[in-house]
Each structure stands twice: as C-alpha cells, then as structure tokens.
CSV table of C-alpha atoms in Angstrom, one decimal:
chain,number,residue,atom,x,y,z
S,654,MET,CA,84.6,115.9,99.5
S,655,ILE,CA,85.0,114.0,102.8
S,656,CYS,CA,85.8,117.1,104.8
S,657,GLY,CA,82.8,118.9,103.2
S,658,HIS,CA,80.5,116.1,104.3
S,659,ILE,CA,82.0,116.1,107.8
S,660,TRP,CA,81.6,119.9,108.1
S,661,ASN,CA,78.1,119.7,106.7
S,662,SER,CA,76.9,117.3,109.3
S,663,PRO,CA,74.6,119.1,111.9
S,664,SER,CA,75.6,117.0,114.9
S,665,ARG,CA,78.7,117.4,117.1
S,666,SER,CA,80.1,114.4,118.9
S,667,GLU,CA,82.4,115.9,121.5
S,668,GLU,CA,84.5,119.0,122.3
S,669,THR,CA,87.5,117.6,120.3
S,670,ASP,CA,85.3,117.2,117.1
S,671,ILE,CA,87.4,118.5,114.2
S,672,ARG,CA,84.5,120.7,113.0
S,673,HIS,CA,85.0,123.0,116.0
S,674,ILE,CA,88.6,123.5,114.9
S,675,TRP,CA,87.6,124.2,111.3
S,676,GLU,CA,85.0,126.8,112.5
S,677,ALA,CA,87.6,128.5,114.6
S,678,ARG,CA,90.0,128.7,111.6
S,679,ALA,CA,87.3,130.0,109.4
S,680,LEU,CA,86.4,132.7,111.9
S,681,ILE,CA,90.1,133.8,111.8
S,682,LEU,CA,90.4,133.6,108.0
S,683,ILE,CA,86.9,135.1,107.3
S,684,PRO,CA,86.2,137.5,110.2
S,685,PRO,CA,82.8,139.3,110.3
S,686,ASP,CA,82.8,142.8,108.9
S,687,GLU,CA,82.2,145.2,111.8
S,688,GLU,CA,80.4,147.8,109.8
S,689,VAL,CA,77.8,145.6,108.1
S,690,GLY,CA,77.8,142.7,110.5
S,691,PHE,CA,78.4,140.1,107.8
S,692,ALA,CA,81.4,137.9,106.9
S,693,TYR,CA,80.8,137.8,103.1
S,694,LEU,CA,82.8,140.9,102.4
S,695,ASN,CA,85.9,138.9,103.6
S,696,TYR,CA,84.7,135.7,102.1
S,697,SER,CA,86.6,133.4,99.8
S,698,THR,CA,86.0,129.7,99.2
S,699,SER,CA,89.7,129.2,99.1
S,700,LYS,CA,89.9,130.2,102.7
S,701,LEU,CA,87.4,127.5,103.6
S,702,PHE,CA,89.6,125.0,101.8
S,703,ALA,CA,92.6,126.4,103.8
S,704,ALA,CA,90.7,125.7,107.0
S,705,VAL,CA,90.3,122.0,106.2
S,706,TYR,CA,93.6,121.6,104.4
S,707,PRO,CA,95.7,120.0,107.2
S,708,GLN,CA,93.0,117.3,107.7
S,709,ALA,CA,92.5,116.8,104.0
S,710,VAL,CA,96.2,115.9,103.8
S,711,GLU,CA,95.8,113.5,106.7
S,712,ILE,CA,92.9,111.8,104.9
S,713,ALA,CA,94.7,111.7,101.6
S,714,ILE,CA,97.6,109.8,103.3
S,715,LEU,CA,95.2,107.0,104.2
S,716,LEU,CA,93.3,107.0,101.0
S,717,ALA,CA,96.5,106.8,98.9
S,718,SER,CA,98.2,104.1,101.0
S,719,PRO,CA,98.0,100.6,99.4
S,720,TYR,CA,98.0,99.2,102.9
S,721,TRP,CA,95.1,101.2,104.2
S,722,ARG,CA,93.2,100.8,101.0
S,723,ARG,CA,93.3,97.1,101.5
S,724,ALA,CA,92.3,97.5,105.1
S,725,ALA,CA,89.4,99.7,104.2
S,726,ASP,CA,87.9,97.1,101.9
S,727,GLN,CA,84.7,95.6,103.3
S,728,ARG,CA,86.1,92.1,102.6
S,729,HIS,CA,89.2,92.8,104.8
S,730,PRO,CA,89.0,91.4,108.4
S,731,GLY,CA,90.9,94.4,109.7
S,732,ARG,CA,88.5,97.0,108.4
S,733,ASP,CA,87.8,98.3,111.8
S,734,ARG,CA,91.4,99.4,112.1
S,735,PHE,CA,90.9,101.7,109.1
S,736,PHE,CA,88.0,103.4,110.8
S,737,GLU,CA,89.9,103.7,114.1
S,738,GLU,CA,92.9,105.2,112.3
S,739,MET,CA,90.8,107.7,110.5
S,740,SER,CA,89.1,108.7,113.7
S,741,ARG,CA,92.4,109.1,115.4
S,742,ARG,CA,93.8,111.4,112.7
S,743,ILE,CA,90.8,113.7,112.4
S,744,THR,CA,88.9,113.1,115.7
S,745,TYR,CA,85.7,112.2,114.0
S,746,PRO,CA,83.7,109.0,115.0
S,747,TYR,CA,83.2,107.0,111.8
S,748,SER,CA,80.7,104.2,111.5
S,749,ASP,CA,79.8,101.6,108.8
S,750,ASP,CA,76.2,101.7,110.1
S,751,PRO,CA,74.0,102.0,107.0
S,752,ALA,CA,71.8,104.5,108.8
S,753,ALA,CA,74.8,106.8,109.4
S,754,SER,CA,75.2,107.8,105.7
S,755,ASP,CA,78.8,108.4,106.2
S,756,ALA,CA,81.2,109.5,103.5
S,757,ILE,CA,84.1,107.4,104.8
S,758,ALA,CA,81.9,104.3,105.0
S,759,HIS,CA,80.8,105.1,101.5
S,760,TRP,CA,84.3,105.4,100.2
S,761,SER,CA,85.5,102.2,101.9
S,762,ASP,CA,82.7,100.3,100.3
S,763,ALA,CA,82.6,101.8,96.8
S,764,PHE,CA,86.2,103.1,96.1
S,765,ALA,CA,88.8,101.3,98.2
S,766,TRP,CA,88.9,98.3,95.9
S,767,ARG,CA,89.0,100.4,92.7
S,768,PRO,CA,92.1,101.6,90.9
S,769,PRO,CA,92.5,105.4,90.9
S,770,SER,CA,90.2,107.1,88.4
S,771,ARG,CA,91.5,109.2,85.6
S,772,PRO,CA,91.3,113.0,85.8
S,773,MET,CA,88.3,114.7,84.1
S,774,ARG,CA,90.8,116.8,82.1
S,775,THR,CA,94.5,117.3,81.7
S,776,HIS,CA,96.4,120.5,81.4
S,777,SER,CA,99.6,121.4,79.5
S,778,PRO,CA,102.6,122.5,81.5
S,779,ALA,CA,102.3,126.0,82.9
S,780,ARG,CA,104.2,128.8,81.0
S,781,SER,CA,106.8,130.8,82.8
S,782,THR,CA,105.1,134.0,81.8
S,783,GLY,CA,101.5,134.9,81.2
S,784,ILE,CA,98.6,136.9,82.3
S,785,VAL,CA,96.0,135.4,84.6
S,786,PRO,CA,92.6,136.0,83.1
S,787,PRO,CA,90.1,138.0,85.1
S,788,ALA,CA,87.2,136.2,86.9
S,789,SER,CA,84.1,135.9,84.8
S,790,GLU,CA,80.9,137.5,85.7
S,791,THR,CA,79.4,134.1,86.4
S,792,GLN,CA,82.2,133.2,88.8
S,793,LEU,CA,82.0,136.5,90.6
S,794,LYS,CA,78.2,136.0,91.1
S,795,ARG,CA,78.7,132.4,92.3
S,796,ASP,CA,81.3,133.6,94.8
S,797,LEU,CA,79.0,136.4,96.0
S,798,ASN,CA,76.2,134.0,96.5
S,799,SER,CA,78.4,131.6,98.4
S,800,GLY,CA,79.5,134.4,100.6
S,801,PHE,CA,75.9,135.3,101.5
S,802,HIS,CA,75.1,131.6,102.1
S,803,PHE,CA,78.1,131.3,104.4
S,804,ALA,CA,77.3,134.4,106.3
S,805,SER,CA,73.6,133.6,106.8
S,806,LYS,CA,73.5,129.8,107.3
S,807,ARG,CA,77.1,128.9,108.0
S,808,ARG,CA,76.6,125.7,105.9
S,809,VAL,CA,80.3,125.6,105.1
S,810,GLY,CA,80.4,122.0,104.1
S,811,SER,CA,77.6,122.5,101.5
S,812,THR,CA,79.7,125.3,100.0
S,813,LEU,CA,82.8,123.0,99.7
S,814,LEU,CA,80.8,120.2,98.2
S,815,ARG,CA,79.4,122.4,95.4
S,816,HIS,CA,82.8,123.8,94.4
S,817,ASN,CA,84.2,122.9,91.0
S,818,HIS,CA,87.5,122.0,92.6
S,819,ILE,CA,86.1,118.7,93.9
S,820,ARG,CA,83.8,117.9,91.1
S,821,PRO,CA,86.1,115.2,89.7
S,822,VAL,CA,85.6,113.1,92.9
S,823,ILE,CA,81.8,113.6,92.8
S,824,ALA,CA,81.3,113.0,89.0
S,825,ARG,CA,83.3,109.7,88.8
S,826,GLU,CA,83.8,108.2,85.4
S,827,TRP,CA,82.0,105.0,86.4
S,828,ASN,CA,79.0,106.7,88.1
S,829,ARG,CA,75.8,107.3,86.3
S,830,LYS,CA,75.2,110.9,85.3
S,831,TYR,CA,73.0,113.0,87.4
S,832,GLU,CA,70.9,115.9,86.3
S,833,ARG,CA,71.2,117.7,89.6
S,834,ILE,CA,74.4,118.2,91.6
S,835,ASP,CA,72.5,117.6,94.8
S,836,GLU,CA,71.8,114.0,93.7
S,837,ALA,CA,75.5,113.4,92.9
S,838,ILE,CA,76.6,114.8,96.2
S,839,GLU,CA,74.1,112.8,98.1
S,840,ARG,CA,75.4,109.6,96.5
S,841,THR,CA,78.9,110.2,97.9
S,842,ARG,CA,77.7,109.5,101.4
S,843,ARG,CA,75.2,106.7,100.8
S,844,PHE,CA,75.6,103.4,102.6
S,845,ASP,CA,72.2,101.9,102.5
S,846,ALA,CA,71.3,98.3,101.5
S,847,ALA,CA,70.4,99.2,97.9
S,848,PHE,CA,73.7,101.1,97.4
S,849,ARG,CA,75.7,98.1,98.8
S,850,VAL,CA,73.9,95.7,96.4
S,851,GLU,CA,74.7,98.1,93.5
S,852,THR,CA,78.3,98.3,94.5
S,853,ALA,CA,78.6,94.5,94.8
S,854,LEU,CA,77.3,94.1,91.2
S,855,GLU,CA,79.8,96.7,90.0
S,856,ARG,CA,82.6,94.9,91.8
S,857,ALA,CA,81.6,91.6,90.2
S,858,GLU,CA,81.6,93.3,86.7
S,859,PHE,CA,85.0,94.8,87.4
S,860,GLY,CA,86.3,91.4,88.4
S,861,HIS,CA,85.1,89.9,85.1
S,862,TYR,CA,86.8,92.7,83.3
S,863,LEU,CA,90.1,92.1,85.0
S,864,LEU,CA,89.9,88.3,84.4
S,865,ALA,CA,89.3,88.9,80.7
S,866,LEU,CA,92.2,91.4,80.6
S,867,ARG,CA,94.5,88.9,82.3
S,868,THR,CA,93.4,86.1,79.9
S,869,ALA,CA,94.1,88.3,76.9
S,870,HIS,CA,97.5,89.2,78.2
S,871,GLU,CA,98.4,85.6,78.8
S,872,GLU,CA,97.3,84.6,75.3
S,873,SER,CA,99.4,87.5,73.9
S,874,GLN,CA,102.4,86.4,75.8
S,875,LYS,CA,101.9,82.8,74.7
S,876,GLY,CA,101.6,83.8,71.1
S,877,ARG,CA,104.7,85.9,71.4
S,878,ARG,CA,106.7,83.0,72.8
S,879,GLU,CA,105.5,80.7,70.0
S,880,GLY,CA,106.5,83.3,67.5
S,881,VAL,CA,110.0,83.5,69.0
S,882,ASP,CA,110.4,79.7,69.0
S,883,ALA,CA,109.4,79.5,65.4
S,884,GLU,CA,112.0,82.2,64.5
S,885,LEU,CA,114.7,80.4,66.4
S,886,GLU,CA,113.9,77.1,64.7
S,887,THR,CA,114.0,78.7,61.3
S,888,ALA,CA,117.4,80.4,62.0
S,889,PHE,CA,118.8,77.0,63.3
S,890,HIS,CA,117.9,75.3,60.0
S,891,LEU,CA,119.4,78.1,58.0
C-alpha cells in the first residue's frame, strides 16, 4: 500500500527518488511490444509488485519492529527519527505536514500504536499435490484492463492500490466500510485535522478497552488466588 501511494504520487523530489528506480525495473520486467507499441502484452501486476519488492521489505522491517513502532507514534519525542530512517531506506522525503497527505504519516498516526490486525481470512496448509485452477474470466478481464491502464497512463501506483493482494491493509477491521474502493484508498493517506481528531477518539476508546481488559484479568487472578487459598485451608483442616 505504501509503495503504491509513493509510486502514484505525481511529483519527483530528486534524481535519487525511489520511483525512478521502480520505473526502470518495470521497463525491464514489462518491456514495450515492438510490433504494437504497447506494454500490455507483456504486462502482469505481479511484475509491478516485483519492482517494488526490495523496498517493500525495507518498509516492512520498520513497521514490524517494536522499537520503530514506538518511535513512529505521534506521542513519541523521537518521531522525527522514524521519518529520517524511512527516508534513508527508500530515498523518499516523508513529512507529517497535514497538507502532504502522506501514507507514512497516516500510518504513524493511525496504526503505529495499534496491535497487528487479524487477517481477513485464513487458509488451510497447502497440499503437496494438486491442480492450480485456471484464471476466471473476470480475473483475465481485470488483468487486461490493468495492462491497458498501465500502458496508456503509467499510473502504476493506482494499479497496485487496487489489487486484491493488498486489500487487507486497506479494509482494516476497525475502519468503517466504504462503498467505493477509491474512498478506502484515499483514507490510507489522509492526515488532515479531521482525521487526526477521529484517530484520537479511536485511540481513547482503545485505551478504555485495554483498561477494562486489564481490570477483568486482575479480578480473575484475584478470584483464582482466593479459590486456591480456600482449598488449602480446607485441606489443612482435613
């Protein structure tokens, strides 16, 4: 999702901008067809994911690290270090300016303090043998449209953001449901004042939930200890 937003941004900051590297990789992986002059005949969305994969891993290292998750929190005094480290790893200038509408700033404000979300679905272990089902007509049509879109507009980030592969990080379990995917995608880079107020209220609600959970746990432990003491006293008298 983050790589998709970065690639989808129309501006270029400098020659070392990671988007130039992604575009060079995509040109190698999806070369234009010399006969028809389009790249869609060689197109595959998997190749676009391959172009951003090294940087996706670098981003995942930070997002999964407890240290950097704490540093990314808006309440942490060292938050700037998180943005600096992210920029160093993927050569992209991040900013927590509300006008920037940046996906990293959005994540640090809305997700850094949350526990990891559950997957939308789980799968049973793969079988050692089996037949891969053929692609459906809908899937083939979607891939063909994506290929045309890529060849004509080169809006690569938009293609990545609409892929089912990243839907779990766009349709979070705690987010309200959107009728249009464009609205859900737009939310994942919001950092305006209204969004920050909404996030603060969600954070307060989550804090009350954790406090209630802790209180219930302590009461359960207390009841268990009292039950053990009663059993010991009964055994002593016997």
